[in-house]
Coordinates of C-alpha atoms in Angstrom, one line a residue:
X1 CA -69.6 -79.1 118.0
X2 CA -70.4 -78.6 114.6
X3 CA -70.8 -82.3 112.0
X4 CA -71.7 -82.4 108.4
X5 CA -71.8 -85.1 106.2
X6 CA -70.8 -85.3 102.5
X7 CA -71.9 -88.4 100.5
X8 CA -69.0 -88.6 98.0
X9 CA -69.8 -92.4 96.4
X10 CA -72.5 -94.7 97.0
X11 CA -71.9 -97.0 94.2
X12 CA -71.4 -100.9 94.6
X13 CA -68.7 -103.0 92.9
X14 CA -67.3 -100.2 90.5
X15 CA -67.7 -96.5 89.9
X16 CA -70.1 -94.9 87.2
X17 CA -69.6 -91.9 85.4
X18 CA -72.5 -90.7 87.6
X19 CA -71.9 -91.9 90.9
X20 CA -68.5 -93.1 93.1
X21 CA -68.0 -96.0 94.5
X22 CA -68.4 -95.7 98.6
X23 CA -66.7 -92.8 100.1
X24 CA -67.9 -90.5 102.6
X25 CA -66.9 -87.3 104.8
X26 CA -67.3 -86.7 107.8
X27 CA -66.6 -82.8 108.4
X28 CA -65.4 -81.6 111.9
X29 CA -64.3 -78.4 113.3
X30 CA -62.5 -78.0 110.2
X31 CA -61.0 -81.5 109.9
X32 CA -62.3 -83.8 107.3
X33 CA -62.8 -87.3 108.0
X34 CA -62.9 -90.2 105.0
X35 CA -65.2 -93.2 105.7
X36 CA -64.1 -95.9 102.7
X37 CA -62.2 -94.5 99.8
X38 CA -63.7 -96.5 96.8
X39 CA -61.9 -96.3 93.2
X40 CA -62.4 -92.2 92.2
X41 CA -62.9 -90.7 95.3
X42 CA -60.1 -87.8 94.9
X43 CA -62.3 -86.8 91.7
X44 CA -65.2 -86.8 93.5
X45 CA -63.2 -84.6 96.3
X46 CA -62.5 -82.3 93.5
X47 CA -66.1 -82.0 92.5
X48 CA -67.5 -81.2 96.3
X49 CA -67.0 -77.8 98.5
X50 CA -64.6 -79.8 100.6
X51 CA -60.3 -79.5 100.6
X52 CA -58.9 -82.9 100.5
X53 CA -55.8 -81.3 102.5
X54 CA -57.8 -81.1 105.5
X55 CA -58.7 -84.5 105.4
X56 CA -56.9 -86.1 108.8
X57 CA -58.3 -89.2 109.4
X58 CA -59.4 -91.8 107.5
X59 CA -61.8 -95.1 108.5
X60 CA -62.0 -98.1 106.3
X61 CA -64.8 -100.6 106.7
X62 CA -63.6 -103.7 105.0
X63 CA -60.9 -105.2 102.6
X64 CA -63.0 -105.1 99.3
X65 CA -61.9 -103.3 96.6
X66 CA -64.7 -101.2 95.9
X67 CA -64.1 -99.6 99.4
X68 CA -60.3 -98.8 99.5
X69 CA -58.7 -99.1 96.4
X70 CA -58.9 -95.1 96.0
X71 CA -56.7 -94.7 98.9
X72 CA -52.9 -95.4 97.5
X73 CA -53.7 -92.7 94.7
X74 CA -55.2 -90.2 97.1
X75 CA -52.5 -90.6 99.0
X76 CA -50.0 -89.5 96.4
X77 CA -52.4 -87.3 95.7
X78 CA -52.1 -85.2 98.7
X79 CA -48.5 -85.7 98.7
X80 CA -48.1 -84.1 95.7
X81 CA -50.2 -81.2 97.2
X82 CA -48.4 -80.9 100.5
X83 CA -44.5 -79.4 101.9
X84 CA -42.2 -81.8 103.8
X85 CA -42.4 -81.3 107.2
X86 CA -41.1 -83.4 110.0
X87 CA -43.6 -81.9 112.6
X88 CA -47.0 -82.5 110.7
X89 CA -49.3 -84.7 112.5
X90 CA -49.8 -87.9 110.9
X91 CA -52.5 -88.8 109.0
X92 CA -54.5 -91.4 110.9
X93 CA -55.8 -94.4 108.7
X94 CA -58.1 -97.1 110.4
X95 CA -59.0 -100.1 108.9
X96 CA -59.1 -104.4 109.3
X97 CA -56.0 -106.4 109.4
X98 CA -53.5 -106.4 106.5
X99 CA -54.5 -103.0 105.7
X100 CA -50.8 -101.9 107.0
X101 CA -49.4 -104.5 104.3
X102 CA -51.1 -103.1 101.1
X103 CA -50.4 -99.7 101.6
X104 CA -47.0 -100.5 102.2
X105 CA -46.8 -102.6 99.1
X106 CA -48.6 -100.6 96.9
X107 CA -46.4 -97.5 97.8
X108 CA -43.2 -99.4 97.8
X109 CA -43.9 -101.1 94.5
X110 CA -44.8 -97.7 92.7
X111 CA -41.9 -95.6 93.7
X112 CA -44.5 -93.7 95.6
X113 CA -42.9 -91.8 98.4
X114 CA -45.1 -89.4 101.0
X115 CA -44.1 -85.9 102.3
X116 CA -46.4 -86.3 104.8
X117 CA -46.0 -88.9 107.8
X118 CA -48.9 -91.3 108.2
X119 CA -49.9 -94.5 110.5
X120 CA -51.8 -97.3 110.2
X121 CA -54.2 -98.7 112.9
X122 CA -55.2 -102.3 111.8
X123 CA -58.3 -103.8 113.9
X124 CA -57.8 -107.1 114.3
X125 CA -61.3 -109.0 113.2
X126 CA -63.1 -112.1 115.0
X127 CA -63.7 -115.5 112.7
X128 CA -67.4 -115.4 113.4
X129 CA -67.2 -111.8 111.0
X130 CA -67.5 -113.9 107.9
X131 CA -68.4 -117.7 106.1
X132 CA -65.4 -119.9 107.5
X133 CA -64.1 -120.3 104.1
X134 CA -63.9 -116.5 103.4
X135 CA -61.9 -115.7 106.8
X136 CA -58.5 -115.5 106.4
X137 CA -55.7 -114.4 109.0
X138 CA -53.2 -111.8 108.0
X139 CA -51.7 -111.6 111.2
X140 CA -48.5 -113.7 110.2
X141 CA -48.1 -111.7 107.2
X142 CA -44.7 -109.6 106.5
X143 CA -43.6 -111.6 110.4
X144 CA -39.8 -112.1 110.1
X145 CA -39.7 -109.8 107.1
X146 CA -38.2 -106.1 107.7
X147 CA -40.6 -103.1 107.0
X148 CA -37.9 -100.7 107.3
X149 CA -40.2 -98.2 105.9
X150 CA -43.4 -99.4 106.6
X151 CA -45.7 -97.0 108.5
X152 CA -46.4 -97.2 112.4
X153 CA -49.7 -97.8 113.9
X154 CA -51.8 -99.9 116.7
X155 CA -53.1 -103.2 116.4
X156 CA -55.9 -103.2 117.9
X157 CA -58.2 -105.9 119.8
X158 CA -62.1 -106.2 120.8
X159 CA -63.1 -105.4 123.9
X160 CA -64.9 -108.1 124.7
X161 CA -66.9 -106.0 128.0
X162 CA -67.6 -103.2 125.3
X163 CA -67.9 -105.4 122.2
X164 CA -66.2 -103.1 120.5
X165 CA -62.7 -101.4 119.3
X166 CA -62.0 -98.2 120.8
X167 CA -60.3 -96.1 118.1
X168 CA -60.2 -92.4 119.2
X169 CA -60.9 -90.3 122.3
X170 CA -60.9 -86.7 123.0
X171 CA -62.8 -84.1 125.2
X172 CA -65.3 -84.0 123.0
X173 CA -66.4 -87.3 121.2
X174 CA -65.4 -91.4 121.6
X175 CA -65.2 -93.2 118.2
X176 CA -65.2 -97.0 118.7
X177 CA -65.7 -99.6 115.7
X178 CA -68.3 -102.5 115.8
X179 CA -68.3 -105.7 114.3
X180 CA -70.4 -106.2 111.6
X181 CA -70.8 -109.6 109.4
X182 CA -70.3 -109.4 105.6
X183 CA -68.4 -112.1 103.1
X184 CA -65.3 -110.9 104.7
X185 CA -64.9 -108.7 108.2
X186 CA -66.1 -105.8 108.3
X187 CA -66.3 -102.7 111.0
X188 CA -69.3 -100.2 111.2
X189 CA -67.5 -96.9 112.8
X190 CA -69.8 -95.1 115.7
X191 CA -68.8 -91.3 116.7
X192 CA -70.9 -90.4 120.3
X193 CA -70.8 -87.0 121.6
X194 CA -69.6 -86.5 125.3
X195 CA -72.2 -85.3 127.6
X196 CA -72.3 -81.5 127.4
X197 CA -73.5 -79.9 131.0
X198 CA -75.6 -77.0 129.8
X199 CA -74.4 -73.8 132.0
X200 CA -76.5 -71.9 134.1
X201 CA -76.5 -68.4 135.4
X202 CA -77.0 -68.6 139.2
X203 CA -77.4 -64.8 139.9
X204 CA -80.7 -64.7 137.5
X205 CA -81.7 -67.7 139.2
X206 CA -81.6 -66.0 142.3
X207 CA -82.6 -62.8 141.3
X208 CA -86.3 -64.5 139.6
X209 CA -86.4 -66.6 143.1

């Protein structure tokens, strides 16, 4: 399995003409996975050796600005770039509770309509993440209110035997988030490799004794 990394921002609070604000790619088997998508981070797509079509999944850390509010325009972004079609696999967005809610919102309110299905798995965070006065629950937000176009997705819950939030599986890799503790909750995303038995060839085995 082959991995490579692209640093796309590393900037803090705000982008610079010289450096993004947090964004990184994860590159897999020709997939592209976005870690955070800070203010900018389609022109720094642009810039790099990567396609921002390929990009399939995409991981948000936490609900400050400097780390997600590239993703509405990117999104329209790749809209703009992409056919209708019914049978596409969704893009895959992960991210903290409420996440769902201002996608929808900032979509809805801009007229902004995808030709490309997507879903939204929220994590649902722990009030030990953060200060007690910086916590707040966005689990009762849109209830009784219809989403009629709002975007599917999981909620999902810790584990408390792992510790953790198991986001994707396949035959090859397990990527589970982890708590971390910032001013507001926040999710470090871990991507282990499966065991890979090496094969061996039992006739030269045999045949050197």
């Amino acid at each position: 399995m082959s991995l490579e990394i692209t640093f796309l921002g590393t900037g803090s609070a705000y982008p610079s003409p010289s450096r993004g604000a947090s964004a990184l790619v994860l590159r897999r088997e020709g997939q592209c996975w976005l870690f955070d998508c800070g203010e900018g981070t389609q022109t720094q797509l642009m810039r790099s050796h990567l396609r921002a079509a390929r990009i399939t999944k995409i991981f948000i850390t936490h609900l400050h600005g400097d780390h997600f509010f590239g993703l509405p325009g990117l999104l329209c972004t790749l809209s703009l770039q992409s056919d209708p079609d019914a049978s596409k696999a969704p893009v895959d967005i992960y991210g903290p509770l409420g996440l769902r809610s201002f996608l929808w919102r900032s979509l809805e309110l801009s007229h902004s309509q995808l030709l490309f299905p997507y879903t939204v798995h929220e994590l649902v965070p722990t009030p030990d993440q953060c200060p007690a006065e910086e916590f707040k629950d966005f689990s009762s937000w849109d209830r009784g209110e219809a989403l009629p176009q709002g975007p599917p997705g999981r909620v999902v819950h810790l584990d408390p035997g792992e510790d953790s939030y198991l986001l994707v599986e396949d035959e090859q890799l397990v990527v589970r988030a982890f708590r971390l503790f910032h001013r507001v909750p926040s999710f470090g995303f871990v991507l282990e490799e499966k065991p890979r038995p090496g094969k061996l060839n039992v006739q030269k085995l045999k045949d050197l004794g």
